[in-house]
Amino acid sequence: MVWLGACSKGVTPLVILDEGTVDHAVYIEKVLLVALKYGNQVFGSDWVFQQDGAKPHSHHLTQQWCRDNFPSFISKDCWPPNSPNLNPLDYSIWDELVNIINWNKVQSKTTLIQQIKSSFKNIRESVVFESCASFTNRLYHLCQNDGNYLR
């Protein structure tokens, strides 16, 4: 499992969870603490955390942790489920990462992790900034399309 956050200022540190199942407790301990530290360093106390509807994200203890710790947070009840059109990682940044990876060097889990770590450093800032900048426009078009996928 690979986690990455994106915002108008760039991407968060990469988190690779390569052992066991990622439940809400692991997500809080290994991912949300990274997101909180990054957000506070970059934006101070004026930022909003948003995530998708994965089970560890929508667990009631995760939701409570987010309410208690982030300066502002969009809860699972206020975010559409299965909304890749509203996630810059899903509609742009993961594709950028996949295209940077040297797949010829991937022979095992270990080499895959090595390639992800080295390729992550080469994600173009312009891709991150443009994908985040298009968020408001995507939100508008999604509303105009009754919440259906954008084409």
mmCIF file of N, CA, C and O in Angstrom, residues 70-115:
data_model
loop_
_atom_site.group_PDB
_atom_site.id
_atom_site.type_symbol
_atom_site.label_atom_id
_atom_site.label_comp_id
_atom_site.label_asym_id
_atom_site.label_seq_id
_atom_site.Cartn_x
_atom_site.Cartn_y
_atom_site.Cartn_z
ATOM 1 N N PHE A 70 -7.059 17.705 12.872
ATOM 2 C CA PHE A 70 -6.846 18.587 11.731
ATOM 3 C C PHE A 70 -7.529 19.929 11.973
ATOM 4 O O PHE A 70 -8.593 19.982 12.595
ATOM 5 N N PRO A 71 -6.936 21.022 11.455
ATOM 6 C CA PRO A 71 -7.572 22.333 11.627
ATOM 7 C C PRO A 71 -8.980 22.360 11.028
ATOM 8 O O PRO A 71 -9.883 22.975 11.579
ATOM 9 N N SER A 72 -9.143 21.669 9.901
ATOM 10 C CA SER A 72 -10.442 21.529 9.260
ATOM 11 C C SER A 72 -10.419 20.207 8.500
ATOM 12 O O SER A 72 -9.373 19.774 8.024
ATOM 13 N N PHE A 73 -11.589 19.599 8.387
ATOM 14 C CA PHE A 73 -11.661 18.239 7.858
ATOM 15 C C PHE A 73 -12.993 18.037 7.171
ATOM 16 O O PHE A 73 -14.036 18.429 7.699
ATOM 17 N N ILE A 74 -12.972 17.434 5.975
ATOM 18 C CA ILE A 74 -14.211 17.089 5.274
ATOM 19 C C ILE A 74 -14.557 15.655 5.656
ATOM 20 O O ILE A 74 -13.861 14.714 5.278
ATOM 21 N N SER A 75 -15.620 15.499 6.410
ATOM 22 C CA SER A 75 -15.995 14.172 6.908
ATOM 23 C C SER A 75 -16.536 13.296 5.784
ATOM 24 O O SER A 75 -16.903 13.773 4.714
ATOM 25 N N LYS A 76 -16.607 11.998 6.067
ATOM 26 C CA LYS A 76 -17.095 11.042 5.070
ATOM 27 C C LYS A 76 -18.529 11.344 4.662
ATOM 28 O O LYS A 76 -18.940 11.026 3.557
ATOM 29 N N ASP A 77 -19.295 11.973 5.550
ATOM 30 C CA ASP A 77 -20.691 12.289 5.253
ATOM 31 C C ASP A 77 -20.833 13.481 4.311
ATOM 32 O O ASP A 77 -21.898 13.693 3.743
ATOM 33 N N CYS A 78 -19.763 14.243 4.145
ATOM 34 C CA CYS A 78 -19.801 15.422 3.278
ATOM 35 C C CYS A 78 -19.002 15.229 1.998
ATOM 36 O O CYS A 78 -18.817 16.173 1.236
ATOM 37 N N TRP A 79 -18.510 14.018 1.780
ATOM 38 C CA TRP A 79 -17.694 13.759 0.596
ATOM 39 C C TRP A 79 -18.305 12.618 -0.188
ATOM 40 O O TRP A 79 -18.644 11.589 0.384
ATOM 41 N N PRO A 80 -18.462 12.759 -1.504
ATOM 42 C CA PRO A 80 -19.080 11.682 -2.282
ATOM 43 C C PRO A 80 -18.204 10.425 -2.301
ATOM 44 O O PRO A 80 -16.990 10.513 -2.457
ATOM 45 N N PRO A 81 -18.815 9.259 -2.100
ATOM 46 C CA PRO A 81 -18.040 8.021 -2.185
ATOM 47 C C PRO A 81 -17.585 7.779 -3.622
ATOM 48 O O PRO A 81 -18.205 8.267 -4.566
ATOM 49 N N ASN A 82 -16.495 7.055 -3.766
ATOM 50 C CA ASN A 82 -15.986 6.718 -5.103
ATOM 51 C C ASN A 82 -15.895 7.948 -5.990
ATOM 52 O O ASN A 82 -16.545 8.038 -7.023
ATOM 53 N N SER A 83 -15.093 8.906 -5.563
ATOM 54 C CA SER A 83 -15.014 10.177 -6.280
ATOM 55 C C SER A 83 -13.617 10.449 -6.849
ATOM 56 O O SER A 83 -12.988 11.438 -6.501
ATOM 57 N N PRO A 84 -13.130 9.585 -7.743
ATOM 58 C CA PRO A 84 -11.802 9.819 -8.304
ATOM 59 C C PRO A 84 -11.700 11.111 -9.109
ATOM 60 O O PRO A 84 -10.608 11.637 -9.294
ATOM 61 N N ASN A 85 -12.828 11.632 -9.561
ATOM 62 C CA ASN A 85 -12.809 12.894 -10.307
ATOM 63 C C ASN A 85 -12.452 14.082 -9.424
ATOM 64 O O ASN A 85 -12.182 15.168 -9.914
ATOM 65 N N LEU A 86 -12.479 13.879 -8.106
ATOM 66 C CA LEU A 86 -12.185 14.967 -7.178
ATOM 67 C C LEU A 86 -10.891 14.736 -6.412
ATOM 68 O O LEU A 86 -10.609 15.419 -5.441
ATOM 69 N N ASN A 87 -10.102 13.792 -6.837
ATOM 70 C CA ASN A 87 -8.855 13.488 -6.155
ATOM 71 C C ASN A 87 -7.697 13.656 -7.132
ATOM 72 O O ASN A 87 -7.528 12.842 -8.031
ATOM 73 N N PRO A 88 -6.889 14.716 -6.960
ATOM 74 C CA PRO A 88 -5.778 14.942 -7.894
ATOM 75 C C PRO A 88 -4.853 13.734 -8.035
ATOM 76 O O PRO A 88 -4.299 13.503 -9.104
ATOM 77 N N LEU A 89 -4.712 12.965 -6.984
ATOM 78 C CA LEU A 89 -3.882 11.769 -7.082
ATOM 79 C C LEU A 89 -4.488 10.791 -8.078
ATOM 80 O O LEU A 89 -3.787 10.222 -8.908
ATOM 81 N N ASP A 90 -5.798 10.612 -8.016
ATOM 82 C CA ASP A 90 -6.461 9.653 -8.899
ATOM 83 C C ASP A 90 -6.537 10.128 -10.340
ATOM 84 O O ASP A 90 -6.392 9.337 -11.265
ATOM 85 N N TYR A 91 -6.786 11.406 -10.556
ATOM 86 C CA TYR A 91 -6.957 11.848 -11.943
ATOM 87 C C TYR A 91 -5.688 12.364 -12.591
ATOM 88 O O TYR A 91 -5.712 12.729 -13.760
ATOM 89 N N SER A 92 -4.563 12.338 -11.870
ATOM 90 C CA SER A 92 -3.363 12.871 -12.502
ATOM 91 C C SER A 92 -2.054 12.326 -11.927
ATOM 92 O O SER A 92 -1.212 11.838 -12.665
ATOM 93 N N ILE A 93 -1.860 12.436 -10.648
ATOM 94 C CA ILE A 93 -0.537 12.236 -10.059
ATOM 95 C C ILE A 93 -0.093 10.776 -10.042
ATOM 96 O O ILE A 93 1.070 10.481 -10.317
ATOM 97 N N TRP A 94 -0.997 9.836 -9.761
ATOM 98 C CA TRP A 94 -0.599 8.422 -9.798
ATOM 99 C C TRP A 94 -0.143 8.045 -11.203
ATOM 100 O O TRP A 94 0.814 7.288 -11.371
ATOM 101 N N ASP A 95 -0.832 8.563 -12.215
ATOM 102 C CA ASP A 95 -0.444 8.289 -13.597
ATOM 103 C C ASP A 95 0.966 8.804 -13.872
ATOM 104 O O ASP A 95 1.764 8.142 -14.533
ATOM 105 N N GLU A 96 1.261 9.987 -13.368
ATOM 106 C CA GLU A 96 2.607 10.556 -13.517
ATOM 107 C C GLU A 96 3.637 9.617 -12.889
ATOM 108 O O GLU A 96 4.667 9.312 -13.493
ATOM 109 N N LEU A 97 3.368 9.149 -11.675
ATOM 110 C CA LEU A 97 4.308 8.259 -10.988
ATOM 111 C C LEU A 97 4.495 6.950 -11.756
ATOM 112 O O LEU A 97 5.621 6.497 -11.962
ATOM 113 N N VAL A 98 3.410 6.361 -12.201
ATOM 114 C CA VAL A 98 3.480 5.089 -12.938
ATOM 115 C C VAL A 98 4.323 5.228 -14.204
ATOM 116 O O VAL A 98 5.064 4.313 -14.569
ATOM 117 N N ASN A 99 4.235 6.374 -14.852
ATOM 118 C CA ASN A 99 4.999 6.589 -16.075
ATOM 119 C C ASN A 99 6.481 6.876 -15.821
ATOM 120 O O ASN A 99 7.295 6.730 -16.727
ATOM 121 N N ILE A 100 6.826 7.267 -14.621
ATOM 122 C CA ILE A 100 8.225 7.540 -14.284
ATOM 123 C C ILE A 100 8.960 6.260 -13.883
ATOM 124 O O ILE A 100 10.148 6.114 -14.116
ATOM 125 N N ILE A 101 8.240 5.328 -13.288
ATOM 126 C CA ILE A 101 8.857 4.088 -12.795
ATOM 127 C C ILE A 101 9.521 3.334 -13.948
ATOM 128 O O ILE A 101 8.946 3.197 -15.022
ATOM 129 N N ASN A 102 10.717 2.846 -13.697
ATOM 130 C CA ASN A 102 11.414 2.000 -14.673
ATOM 131 C C ASN A 102 10.954 0.564 -14.413
ATOM 132 O O ASN A 102 11.520 -0.144 -13.577
ATOM 133 N N TRP A 103 9.944 0.153 -15.140
ATOM 134 C CA TRP A 103 9.325 -1.153 -14.903
ATOM 135 C C TRP A 103 10.264 -2.310 -15.242
ATOM 136 O O TRP A 103 10.069 -3.421 -14.747
ATOM 137 N N ASN A 104 11.277 -2.068 -16.047
ATOM 138 C CA ASN A 104 12.257 -3.118 -16.355
ATOM 139 C C ASN A 104 13.078 -3.506 -15.129
ATOM 140 O O ASN A 104 13.631 -4.599 -15.077
ATOM 141 N N LYS A 105 13.171 -2.602 -14.158
ATOM 142 C CA LYS A 105 13.928 -2.884 -12.940
ATOM 143 C C LYS A 105 13.078 -3.531 -11.845
ATOM 144 O O LYS A 105 13.602 -3.904 -10.805
ATOM 145 N N VAL A 106 11.783 -3.636 -12.077
ATOM 146 C CA VAL A 106 10.890 -4.211 -11.069
ATOM 147 C C VAL A 106 10.841 -5.721 -11.248
ATOM 148 O O VAL A 106 10.263 -6.225 -12.207
ATOM 149 N N GLN A 107 11.484 -6.416 -10.325
ATOM 150 C CA GLN A 107 11.533 -7.879 -10.372
ATOM 151 C C GLN A 107 10.946 -8.514 -9.115
ATOM 152 O O GLN A 107 10.752 -9.727 -9.068
ATOM 153 N N SER A 108 10.707 -7.697 -8.098
ATOM 154 C CA SER A 108 10.215 -8.214 -6.816
ATOM 155 C C SER A 108 9.544 -7.075 -6.051
ATOM 156 O O SER A 108 9.589 -5.915 -6.480
ATOM 157 N N LYS A 109 8.979 -7.420 -4.924
ATOM 158 C CA LYS A 109 8.382 -6.399 -4.060
ATOM 159 C C LYS A 109 9.447 -5.377 -3.650
ATOM 160 O O LYS A 109 9.203 -4.171 -3.648
ATOM 161 N N THR A 110 10.629 -5.846 -3.331
ATOM 162 C CA THR A 110 11.719 -4.964 -2.907
ATOM 163 C C THR A 110 12.106 -3.991 -4.011
ATOM 164 O O THR A 110 12.256 -2.784 -3.764
ATOM 165 N N THR A 111 12.249 -4.478 -5.237
ATOM 166 C CA THR A 111 12.643 -3.583 -6.329
ATOM 167 C C THR A 111 11.494 -2.645 -6.712
ATOM 168 O O THR A 111 11.743 -1.522 -7.148
ATOM 169 N N LEU A 112 10.261 -3.104 -6.541
ATOM 170 C CA LEU A 112 9.116 -2.220 -6.781
ATOM 171 C C LEU A 112 9.146 -1.061 -5.788
ATOM 172 O O LEU A 112 9.002 0.105 -6.179
ATOM 173 N N ILE A 113 9.365 -1.370 -4.521
ATOM 174 C CA ILE A 113 9.432 -0.315 -3.507
ATOM 175 C C ILE A 113 10.583 0.643 -3.803
ATOM 176 O O ILE A 113 10.430 1.862 -3.697
ATOM 177 N N GLN A 114 11.730 0.114 -4.208
ATOM 178 C CA GLN A 114 12.872 0.965 -4.560
ATOM 179 C C GLN A 114 12.514 1.896 -5.716
ATOM 180 O O GLN A 114 12.849 3.086 -5.699
ATOM 181 N N GLN A 115 11.851 1.359 -6.727
ATOM 182 C CA GLN A 115 11.471 2.169 -7.884
ATOM 183 C C GLN A 115 10.441 3.234 -7.507
ATOM 184 O O GLN A 115 10.523 4.370 -7.976
#
